Short mmCIF file of C-alpha atoms and ligand atoms in Angstrom, two decimals:
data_model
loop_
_atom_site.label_atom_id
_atom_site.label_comp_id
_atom_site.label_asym_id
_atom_site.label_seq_id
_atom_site.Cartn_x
_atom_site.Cartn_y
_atom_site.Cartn_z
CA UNK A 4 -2.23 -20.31 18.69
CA UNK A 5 -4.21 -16.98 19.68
CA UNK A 6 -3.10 -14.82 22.61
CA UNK A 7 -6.71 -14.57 24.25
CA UNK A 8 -4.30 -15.55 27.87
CA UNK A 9 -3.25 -11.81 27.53
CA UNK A 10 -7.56 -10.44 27.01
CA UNK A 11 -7.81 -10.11 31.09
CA UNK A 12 -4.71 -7.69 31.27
CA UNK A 13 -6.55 -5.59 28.77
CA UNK A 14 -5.33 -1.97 28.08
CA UNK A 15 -5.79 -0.53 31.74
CA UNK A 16 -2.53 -2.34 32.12
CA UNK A 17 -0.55 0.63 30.14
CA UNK A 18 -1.62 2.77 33.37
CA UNK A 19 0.73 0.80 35.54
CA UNK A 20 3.89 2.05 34.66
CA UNK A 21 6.04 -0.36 36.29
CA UNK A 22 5.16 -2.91 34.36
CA UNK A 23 5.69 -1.48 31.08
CA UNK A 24 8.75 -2.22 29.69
CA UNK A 25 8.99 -5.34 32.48
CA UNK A 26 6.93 -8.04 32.79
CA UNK A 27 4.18 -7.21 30.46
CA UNK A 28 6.09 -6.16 28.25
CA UNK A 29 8.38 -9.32 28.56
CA UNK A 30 5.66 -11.84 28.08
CA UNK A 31 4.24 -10.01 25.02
CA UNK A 32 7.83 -10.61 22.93
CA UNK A 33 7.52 -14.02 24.05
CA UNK A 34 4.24 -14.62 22.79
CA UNK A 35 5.77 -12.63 19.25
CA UNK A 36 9.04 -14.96 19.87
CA UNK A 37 6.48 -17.93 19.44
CA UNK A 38 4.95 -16.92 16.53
CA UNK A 39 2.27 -16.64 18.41
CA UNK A 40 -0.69 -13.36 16.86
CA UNK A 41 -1.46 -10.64 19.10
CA UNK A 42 -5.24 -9.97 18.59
CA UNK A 43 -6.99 -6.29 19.15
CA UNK A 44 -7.98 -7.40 22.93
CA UNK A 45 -4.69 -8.60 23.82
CA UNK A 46 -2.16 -5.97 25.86
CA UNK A 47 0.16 -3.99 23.98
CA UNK A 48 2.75 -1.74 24.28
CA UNK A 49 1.79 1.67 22.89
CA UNK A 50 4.39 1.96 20.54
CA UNK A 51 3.79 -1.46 18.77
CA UNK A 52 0.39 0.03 18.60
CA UNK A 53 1.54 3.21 16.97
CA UNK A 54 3.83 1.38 14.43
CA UNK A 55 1.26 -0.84 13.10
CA UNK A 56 -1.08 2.25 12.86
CA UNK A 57 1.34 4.44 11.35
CA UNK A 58 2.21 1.21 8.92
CA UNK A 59 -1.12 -0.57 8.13
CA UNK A 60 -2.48 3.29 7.64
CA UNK A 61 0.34 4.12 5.21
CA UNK A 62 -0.69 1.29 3.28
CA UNK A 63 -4.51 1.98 3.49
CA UNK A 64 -3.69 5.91 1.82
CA UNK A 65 -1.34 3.87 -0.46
CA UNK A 66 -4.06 1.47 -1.38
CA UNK A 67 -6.55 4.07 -2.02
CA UNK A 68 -4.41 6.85 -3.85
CA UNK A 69 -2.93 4.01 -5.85
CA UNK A 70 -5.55 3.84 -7.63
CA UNK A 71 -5.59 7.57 -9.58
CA UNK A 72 -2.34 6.57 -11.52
CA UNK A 73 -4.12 3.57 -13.48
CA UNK A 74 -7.86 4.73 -13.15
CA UNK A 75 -6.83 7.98 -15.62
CA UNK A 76 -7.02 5.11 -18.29
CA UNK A 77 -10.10 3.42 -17.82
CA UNK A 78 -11.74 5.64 -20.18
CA UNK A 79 -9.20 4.79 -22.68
CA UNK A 80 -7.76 0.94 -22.35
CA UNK A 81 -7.21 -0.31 -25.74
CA UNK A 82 -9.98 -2.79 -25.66
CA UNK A 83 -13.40 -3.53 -23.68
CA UNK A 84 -11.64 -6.61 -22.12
CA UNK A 85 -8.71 -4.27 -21.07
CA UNK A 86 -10.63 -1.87 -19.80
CA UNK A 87 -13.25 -4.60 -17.78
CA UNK A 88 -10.26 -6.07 -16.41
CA UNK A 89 -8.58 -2.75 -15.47
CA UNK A 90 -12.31 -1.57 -13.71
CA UNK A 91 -11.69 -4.95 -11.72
CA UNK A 92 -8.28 -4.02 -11.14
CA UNK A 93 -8.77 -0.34 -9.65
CA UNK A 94 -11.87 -1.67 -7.33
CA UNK A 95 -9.53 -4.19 -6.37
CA UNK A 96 -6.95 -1.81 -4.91
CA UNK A 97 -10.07 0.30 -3.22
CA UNK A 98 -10.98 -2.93 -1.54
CA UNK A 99 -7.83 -3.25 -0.05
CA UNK A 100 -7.69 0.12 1.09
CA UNK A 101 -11.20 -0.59 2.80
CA UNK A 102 -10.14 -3.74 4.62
CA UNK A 103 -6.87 -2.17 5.89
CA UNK A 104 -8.59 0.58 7.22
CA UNK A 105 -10.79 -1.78 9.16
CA UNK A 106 -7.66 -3.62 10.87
CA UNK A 107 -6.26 0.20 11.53
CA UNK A 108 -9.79 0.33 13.42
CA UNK A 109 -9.34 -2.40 15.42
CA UNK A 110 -5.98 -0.53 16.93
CA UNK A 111 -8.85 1.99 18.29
CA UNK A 112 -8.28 4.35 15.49
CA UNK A 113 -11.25 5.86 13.41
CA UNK A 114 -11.51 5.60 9.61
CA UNK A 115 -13.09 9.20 9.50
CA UNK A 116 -10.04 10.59 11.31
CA UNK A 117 -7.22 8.66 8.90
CA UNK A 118 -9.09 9.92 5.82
CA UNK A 119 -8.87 12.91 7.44
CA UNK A 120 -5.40 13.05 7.72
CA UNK A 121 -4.72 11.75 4.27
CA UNK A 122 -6.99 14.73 3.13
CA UNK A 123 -5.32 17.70 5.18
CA UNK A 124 -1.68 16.54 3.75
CA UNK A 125 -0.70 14.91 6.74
CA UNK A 126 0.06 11.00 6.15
CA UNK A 127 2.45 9.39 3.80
CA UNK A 128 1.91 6.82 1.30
CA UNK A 129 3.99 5.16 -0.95
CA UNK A 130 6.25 7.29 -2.90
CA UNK A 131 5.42 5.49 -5.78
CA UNK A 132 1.64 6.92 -6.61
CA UNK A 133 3.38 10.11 -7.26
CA UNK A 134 4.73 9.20 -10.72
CA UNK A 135 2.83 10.09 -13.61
CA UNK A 136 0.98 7.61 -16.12
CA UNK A 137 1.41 9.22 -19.98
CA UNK A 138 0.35 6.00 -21.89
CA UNK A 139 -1.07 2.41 -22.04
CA UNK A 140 2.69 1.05 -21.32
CA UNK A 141 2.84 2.51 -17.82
CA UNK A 142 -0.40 0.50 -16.63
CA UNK A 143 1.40 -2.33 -18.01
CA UNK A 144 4.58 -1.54 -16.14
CA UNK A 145 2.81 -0.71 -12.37
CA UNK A 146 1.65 -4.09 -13.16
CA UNK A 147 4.43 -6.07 -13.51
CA UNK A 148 6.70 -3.62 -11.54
CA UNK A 149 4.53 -2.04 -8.97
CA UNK A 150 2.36 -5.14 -7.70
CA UNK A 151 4.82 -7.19 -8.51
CA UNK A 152 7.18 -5.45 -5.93
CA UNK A 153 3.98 -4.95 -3.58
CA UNK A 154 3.54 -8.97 -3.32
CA UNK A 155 7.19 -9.03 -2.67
CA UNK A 156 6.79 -6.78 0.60
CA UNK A 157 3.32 -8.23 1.28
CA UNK A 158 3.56 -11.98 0.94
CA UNK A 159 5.94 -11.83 4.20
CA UNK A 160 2.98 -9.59 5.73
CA UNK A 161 1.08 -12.47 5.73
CA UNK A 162 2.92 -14.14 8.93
CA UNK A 163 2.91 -10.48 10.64
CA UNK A 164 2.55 -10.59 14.21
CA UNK A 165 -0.76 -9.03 14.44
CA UNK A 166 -3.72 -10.97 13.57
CA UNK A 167 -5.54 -8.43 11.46
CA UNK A 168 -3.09 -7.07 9.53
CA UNK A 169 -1.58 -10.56 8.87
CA UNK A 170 -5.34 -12.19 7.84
CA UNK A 171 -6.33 -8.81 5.51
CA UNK A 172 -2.92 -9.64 3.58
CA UNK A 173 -3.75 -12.74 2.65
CA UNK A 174 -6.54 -12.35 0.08
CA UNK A 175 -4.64 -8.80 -0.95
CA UNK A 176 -1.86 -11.08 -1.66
CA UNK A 177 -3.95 -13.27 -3.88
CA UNK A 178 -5.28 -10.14 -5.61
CA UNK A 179 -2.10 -8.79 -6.17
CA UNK A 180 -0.87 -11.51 -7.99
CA UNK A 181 -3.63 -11.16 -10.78
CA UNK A 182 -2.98 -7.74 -10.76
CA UNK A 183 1.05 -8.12 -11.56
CA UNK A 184 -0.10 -11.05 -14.11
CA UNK A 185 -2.29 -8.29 -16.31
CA UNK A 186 0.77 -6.00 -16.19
CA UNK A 187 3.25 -8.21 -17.31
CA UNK A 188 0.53 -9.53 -19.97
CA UNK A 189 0.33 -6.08 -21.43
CA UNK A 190 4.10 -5.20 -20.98
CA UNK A 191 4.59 -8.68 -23.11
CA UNK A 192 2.21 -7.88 -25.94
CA UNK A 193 3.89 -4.41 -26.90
CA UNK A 194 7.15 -6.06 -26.67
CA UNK A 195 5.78 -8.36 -29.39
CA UNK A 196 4.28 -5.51 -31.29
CA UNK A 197 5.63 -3.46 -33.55
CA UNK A 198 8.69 -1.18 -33.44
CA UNK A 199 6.84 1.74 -31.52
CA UNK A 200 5.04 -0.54 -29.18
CA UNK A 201 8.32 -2.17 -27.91
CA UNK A 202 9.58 1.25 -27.60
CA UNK A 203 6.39 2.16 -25.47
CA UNK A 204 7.07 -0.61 -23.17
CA UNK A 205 10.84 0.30 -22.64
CA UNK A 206 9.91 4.14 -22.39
CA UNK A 207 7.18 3.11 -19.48
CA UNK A 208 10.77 0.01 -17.63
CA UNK A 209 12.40 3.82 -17.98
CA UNK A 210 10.21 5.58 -15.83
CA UNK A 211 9.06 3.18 -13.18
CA UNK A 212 12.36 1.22 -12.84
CA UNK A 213 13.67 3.04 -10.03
CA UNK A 214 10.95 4.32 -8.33
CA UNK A 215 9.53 0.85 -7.78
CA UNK A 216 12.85 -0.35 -6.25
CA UNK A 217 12.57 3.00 -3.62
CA UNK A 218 9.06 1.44 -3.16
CA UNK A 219 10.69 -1.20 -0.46
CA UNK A 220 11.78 1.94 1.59
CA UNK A 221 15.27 4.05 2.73
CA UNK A 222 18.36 1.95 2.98
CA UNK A 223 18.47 -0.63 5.96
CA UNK A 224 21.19 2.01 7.43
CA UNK A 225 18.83 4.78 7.01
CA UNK A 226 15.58 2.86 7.97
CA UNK A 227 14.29 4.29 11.45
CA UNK A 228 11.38 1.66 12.08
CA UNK A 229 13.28 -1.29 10.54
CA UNK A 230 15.23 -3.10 13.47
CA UNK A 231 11.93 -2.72 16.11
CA UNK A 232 9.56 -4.03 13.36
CA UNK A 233 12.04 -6.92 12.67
CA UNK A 234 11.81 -7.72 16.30
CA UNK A 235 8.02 -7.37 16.65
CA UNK A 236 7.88 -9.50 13.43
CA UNK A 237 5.44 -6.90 12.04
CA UNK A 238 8.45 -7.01 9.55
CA UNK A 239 9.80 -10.22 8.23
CA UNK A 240 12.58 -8.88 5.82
CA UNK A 241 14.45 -5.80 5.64
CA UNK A 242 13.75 -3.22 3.25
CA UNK A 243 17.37 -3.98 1.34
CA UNK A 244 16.63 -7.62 1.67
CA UNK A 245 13.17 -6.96 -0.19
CA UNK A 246 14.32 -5.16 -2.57
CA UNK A 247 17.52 -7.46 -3.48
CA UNK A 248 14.94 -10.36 -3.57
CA UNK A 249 12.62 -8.34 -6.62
CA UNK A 250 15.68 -7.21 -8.59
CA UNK A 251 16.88 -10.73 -8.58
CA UNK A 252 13.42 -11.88 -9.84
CA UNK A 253 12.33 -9.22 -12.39
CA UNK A 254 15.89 -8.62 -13.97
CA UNK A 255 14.79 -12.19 -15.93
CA UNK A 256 11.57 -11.08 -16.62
CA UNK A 257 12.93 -7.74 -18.53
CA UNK A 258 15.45 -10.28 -20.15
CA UNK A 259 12.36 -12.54 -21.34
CA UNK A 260 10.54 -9.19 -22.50
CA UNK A 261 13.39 -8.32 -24.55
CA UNK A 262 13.50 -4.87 -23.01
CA UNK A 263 16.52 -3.38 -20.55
CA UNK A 264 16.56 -2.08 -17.22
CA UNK A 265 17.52 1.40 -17.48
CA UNK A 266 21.06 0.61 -15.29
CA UNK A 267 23.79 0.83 -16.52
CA UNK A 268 26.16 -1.02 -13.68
CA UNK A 269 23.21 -3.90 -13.01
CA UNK A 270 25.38 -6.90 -12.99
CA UNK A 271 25.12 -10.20 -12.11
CA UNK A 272 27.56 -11.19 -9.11
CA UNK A 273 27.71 -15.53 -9.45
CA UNK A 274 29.53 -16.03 -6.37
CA UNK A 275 26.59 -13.77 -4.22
CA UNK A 276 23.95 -15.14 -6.76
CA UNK A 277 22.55 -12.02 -7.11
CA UNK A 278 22.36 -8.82 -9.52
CA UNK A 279 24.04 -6.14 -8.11
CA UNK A 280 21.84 -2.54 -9.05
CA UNK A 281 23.14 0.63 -9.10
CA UNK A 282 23.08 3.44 -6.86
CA UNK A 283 19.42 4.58 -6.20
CA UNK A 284 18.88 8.73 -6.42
CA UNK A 285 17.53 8.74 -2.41
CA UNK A 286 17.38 12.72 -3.18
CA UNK A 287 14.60 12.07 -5.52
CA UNK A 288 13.01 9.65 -3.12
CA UNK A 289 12.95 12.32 -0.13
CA UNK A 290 11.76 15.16 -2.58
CA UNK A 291 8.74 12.66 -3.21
CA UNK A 292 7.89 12.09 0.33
CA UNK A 293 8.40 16.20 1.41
CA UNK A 294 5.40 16.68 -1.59
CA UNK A 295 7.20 17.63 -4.03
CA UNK A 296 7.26 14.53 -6.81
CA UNK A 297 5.91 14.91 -10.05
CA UNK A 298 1.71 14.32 -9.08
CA UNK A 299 1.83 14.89 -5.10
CA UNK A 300 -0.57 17.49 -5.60
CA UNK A 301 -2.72 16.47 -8.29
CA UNK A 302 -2.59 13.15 -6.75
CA UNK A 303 -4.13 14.97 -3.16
CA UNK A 304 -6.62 17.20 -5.16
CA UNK A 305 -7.82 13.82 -6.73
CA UNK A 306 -8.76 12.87 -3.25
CA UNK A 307 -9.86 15.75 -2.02
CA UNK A 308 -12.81 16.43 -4.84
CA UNK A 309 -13.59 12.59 -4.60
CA UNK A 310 -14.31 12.85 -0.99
CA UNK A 311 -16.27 15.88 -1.27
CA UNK A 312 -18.05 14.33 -4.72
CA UNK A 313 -18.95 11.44 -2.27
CA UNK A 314 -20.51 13.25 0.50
CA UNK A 315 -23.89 12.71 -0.65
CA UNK A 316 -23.62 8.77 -1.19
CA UNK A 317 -22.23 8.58 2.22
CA UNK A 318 -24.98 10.93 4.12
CA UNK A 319 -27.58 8.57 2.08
CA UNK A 320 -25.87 5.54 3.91
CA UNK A 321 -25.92 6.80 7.10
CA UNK A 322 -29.71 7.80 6.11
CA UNK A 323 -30.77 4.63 5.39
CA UNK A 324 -29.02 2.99 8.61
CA UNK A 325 -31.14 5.60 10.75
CA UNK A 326 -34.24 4.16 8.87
CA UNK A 327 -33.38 0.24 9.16
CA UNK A 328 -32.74 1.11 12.97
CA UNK A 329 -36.40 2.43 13.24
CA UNK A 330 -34.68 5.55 15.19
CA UNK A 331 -35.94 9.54 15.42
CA UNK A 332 -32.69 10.35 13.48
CA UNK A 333 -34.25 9.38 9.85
CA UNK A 334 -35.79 12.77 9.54
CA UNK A 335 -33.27 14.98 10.12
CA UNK A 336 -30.45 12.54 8.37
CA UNK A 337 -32.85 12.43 5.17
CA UNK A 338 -33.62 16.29 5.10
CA UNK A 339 -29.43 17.15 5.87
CA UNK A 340 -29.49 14.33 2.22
CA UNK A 341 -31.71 16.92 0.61
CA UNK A 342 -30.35 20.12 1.55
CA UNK A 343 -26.55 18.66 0.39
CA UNK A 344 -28.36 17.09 -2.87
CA UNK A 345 -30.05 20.73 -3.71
CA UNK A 346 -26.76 22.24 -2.73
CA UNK A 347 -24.80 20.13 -5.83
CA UNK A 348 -27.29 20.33 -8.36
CA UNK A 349 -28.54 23.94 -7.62
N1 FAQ B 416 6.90 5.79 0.32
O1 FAQ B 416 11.86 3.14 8.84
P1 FAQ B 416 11.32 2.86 7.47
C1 FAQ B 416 0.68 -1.19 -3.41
C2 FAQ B 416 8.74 6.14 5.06
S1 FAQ B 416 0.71 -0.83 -1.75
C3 FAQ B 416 6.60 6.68 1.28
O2 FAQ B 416 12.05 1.88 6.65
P2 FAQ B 416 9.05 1.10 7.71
C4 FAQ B 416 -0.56 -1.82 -3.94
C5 FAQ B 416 8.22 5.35 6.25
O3 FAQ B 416 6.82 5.35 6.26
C6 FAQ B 416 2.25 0.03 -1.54
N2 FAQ B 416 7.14 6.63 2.52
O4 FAQ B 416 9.76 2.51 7.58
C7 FAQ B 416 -0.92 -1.21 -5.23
C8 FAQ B 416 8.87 6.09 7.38
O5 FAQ B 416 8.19 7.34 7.58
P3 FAQ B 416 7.44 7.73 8.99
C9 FAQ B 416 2.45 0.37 -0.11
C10 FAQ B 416 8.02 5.64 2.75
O6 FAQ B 416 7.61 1.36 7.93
C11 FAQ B 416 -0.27 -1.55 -6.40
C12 FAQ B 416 10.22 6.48 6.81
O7 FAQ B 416 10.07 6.46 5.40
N3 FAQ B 416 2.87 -0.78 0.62
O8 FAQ B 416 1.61 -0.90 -4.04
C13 FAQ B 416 8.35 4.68 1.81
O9 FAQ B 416 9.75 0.23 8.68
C14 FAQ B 416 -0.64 -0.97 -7.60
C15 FAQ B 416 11.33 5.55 7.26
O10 FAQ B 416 11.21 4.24 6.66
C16 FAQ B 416 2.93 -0.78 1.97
O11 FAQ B 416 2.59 0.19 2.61
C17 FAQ B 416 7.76 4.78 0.54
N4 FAQ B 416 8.04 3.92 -0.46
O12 FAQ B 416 9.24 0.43 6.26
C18 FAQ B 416 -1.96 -0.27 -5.27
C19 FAQ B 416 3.38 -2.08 2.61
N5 FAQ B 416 9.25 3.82 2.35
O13 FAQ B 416 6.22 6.84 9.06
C20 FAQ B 416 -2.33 0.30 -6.51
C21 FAQ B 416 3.44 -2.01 4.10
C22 FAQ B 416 9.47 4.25 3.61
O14 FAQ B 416 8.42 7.44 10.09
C23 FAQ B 416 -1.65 -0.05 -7.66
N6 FAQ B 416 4.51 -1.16 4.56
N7 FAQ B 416 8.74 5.34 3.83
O15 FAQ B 416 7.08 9.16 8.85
C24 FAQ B 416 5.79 -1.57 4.76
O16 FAQ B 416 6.14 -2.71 4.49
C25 FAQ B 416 6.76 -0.59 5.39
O17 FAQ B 416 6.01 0.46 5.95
C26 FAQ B 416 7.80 -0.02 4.38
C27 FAQ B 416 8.68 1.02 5.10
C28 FAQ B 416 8.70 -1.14 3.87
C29 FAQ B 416 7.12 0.67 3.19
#
């Protein structure tokens, strides 16, 4: 059931002071209490509004800088059916990023002006994009380890409180479950290869083992958004719940790939049912989200050069809308397309 009840309230409402935090306010966590969705019309209050900008824009940047780290090996996949699949892969992950920028959008946020902010240094993303990709064994382990702990944080997205977040997650969901198939596909052929190849697969379980288990965020101690999300039911599951929930299904997996996880106190605890992990270096995760991981900057260069590299396709769009829409813009959007074409192939 939809909260259209809520459209005729509409955001004027936030003017009224005394409501917020009282009636309104009261009836919106019942609707969320009901499992009801909130929908872009419905009323609000501004800081459920922030979080799911701040959150679903997060995940946009993440979307969209995640793929640098596996697009450096198009050009050199070990096969053309590795490398079509991995092309399908990476455009995957940009599609994402384009629909959740659309259901930022619809939180009255522009797409311009979140690019923007991803540009000038100023969002986060996931800590995770910062970790550098040496051979054909790390696109095997994001795979398995980084979309495979991505559907584990997403899946419960899908019954998020608001409708547009919850409705993009469900085909991203789908996606990402191809997407951690191909990596643990890869991950299982060089553990059936030879010597070096095995070794190539444990190398790449080295590296990506703990950062994919920061992925799921700080501690539930140290987690600032996690208790008001819970409530809102933009979250479903703590971040330490998450992440207990993908150690106890990929310790197995590393078992059935003959390779270990690089911990030395992992354990498995029968009366909890559950493997207990070592401590996690949180130093290492704040370094990553100050800027200063091991590709932060290369990662934000990327970006940068591919926006600017992408100016022209984007002034030919907006070209071509003037001319469909029969307005007086066409002339001056086509000859602002020439002067920025001359300028780039001068
Ligand atoms: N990296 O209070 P909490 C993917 C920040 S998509 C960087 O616990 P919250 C697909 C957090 O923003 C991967 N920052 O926050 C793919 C907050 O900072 P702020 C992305 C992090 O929101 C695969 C502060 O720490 N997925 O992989 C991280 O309640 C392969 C305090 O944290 C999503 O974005 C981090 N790992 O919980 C693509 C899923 N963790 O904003 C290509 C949606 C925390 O106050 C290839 N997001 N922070 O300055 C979420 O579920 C939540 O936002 C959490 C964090 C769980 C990530």
């Amino acid at each position: 059931m939809y909260t259209q009840g809520l459209d005729s309230l509409g955001k004027d409402c936030l003017r009224d002071e005394a409501q917020v935090g009282g009636a309104l306010e009261r009836r919106f966590q019942a609707h969320i209490d009901a499992e009801d969705k909130i929908e872009p019309k419905d009323w609000m209050p501004d800081a459920y509004r922030r979080t799911l900008v701040r959150q679903i824009s997060q995940h946009a940047h993440s979307e969209i800088v995640g793929m640098l780290p596996e697009g450096n090996w198009i050009t050199r996949a070990p096969s053309l059916l590795r490398k079509a699949i991995l092309i399908a892969k990476v455009q995957d992950e940009g599609g994402h990023g384009a629909y959740l920028y659309s259901a930022t959008e619809t939180l009255g946020v522009s797409r311009d002006e979140l690019v923007g902010q991803l540009l000038e240094g100023k969002a986060k993303y996931s800590s995770i994009f910062n970790y550098p990709t040496p051979t054909w064994a790390d696109v095997g382990a994001i795979g398995w380890l980084v979309d495979g702990a991505a559907i584990m944080n997403q899946i419960p997205l899908c019954r998020c409180s608001y409708g547009p977040y919850a409705r993009a997650m469900v085909r991203i969901c789908k996606e990402e479950s191809f997407h951690q198939r191909q990596g643990y596909d890869i991950m299982l052929r060089l553990s059936r290869g030879t010597p070096a190849q095995k070794d190539m697969a444990q190398q790449a379980l080295n590296r990506w083992w703990w950062p994919s288990l920061m992925m799921f965020g700080p501690p539930d101690a140290d987690s600032k958004h996690g208790v008001q999300s819970m409530r809102w039911k933009i979250k479903r599951f703590t971040n330490d719940e998450l992440r207990q929930k993908f150690v106890d299904f990929t310790v197995p997996q590393a078992e059935f790939l003959g390779i270990r996880v690089p911990d030395p106190q992992l354990s498995w605890d029968p009366a909890a049912g559950h493997y207990r992990h070592g401590p996690i270096d949180w130093n290492e995760f704040e370094q990553v989200l100050k800027g200063n991981g091991p590709c932060n900057r290369e990662r934000l260069e990327a970006r940068r050069r591919a926006h600017e590299e992408g100016r022209w396709v984007r002034d030919a769009a907006v070209a071509w809308a003037a001319k469909r829409a029969g307005s007086a813009a066409p002339r001056a959007a086509l000859t602002l397309l020439r002067r920025n074409h001359e300028r780039r192939y001068a």
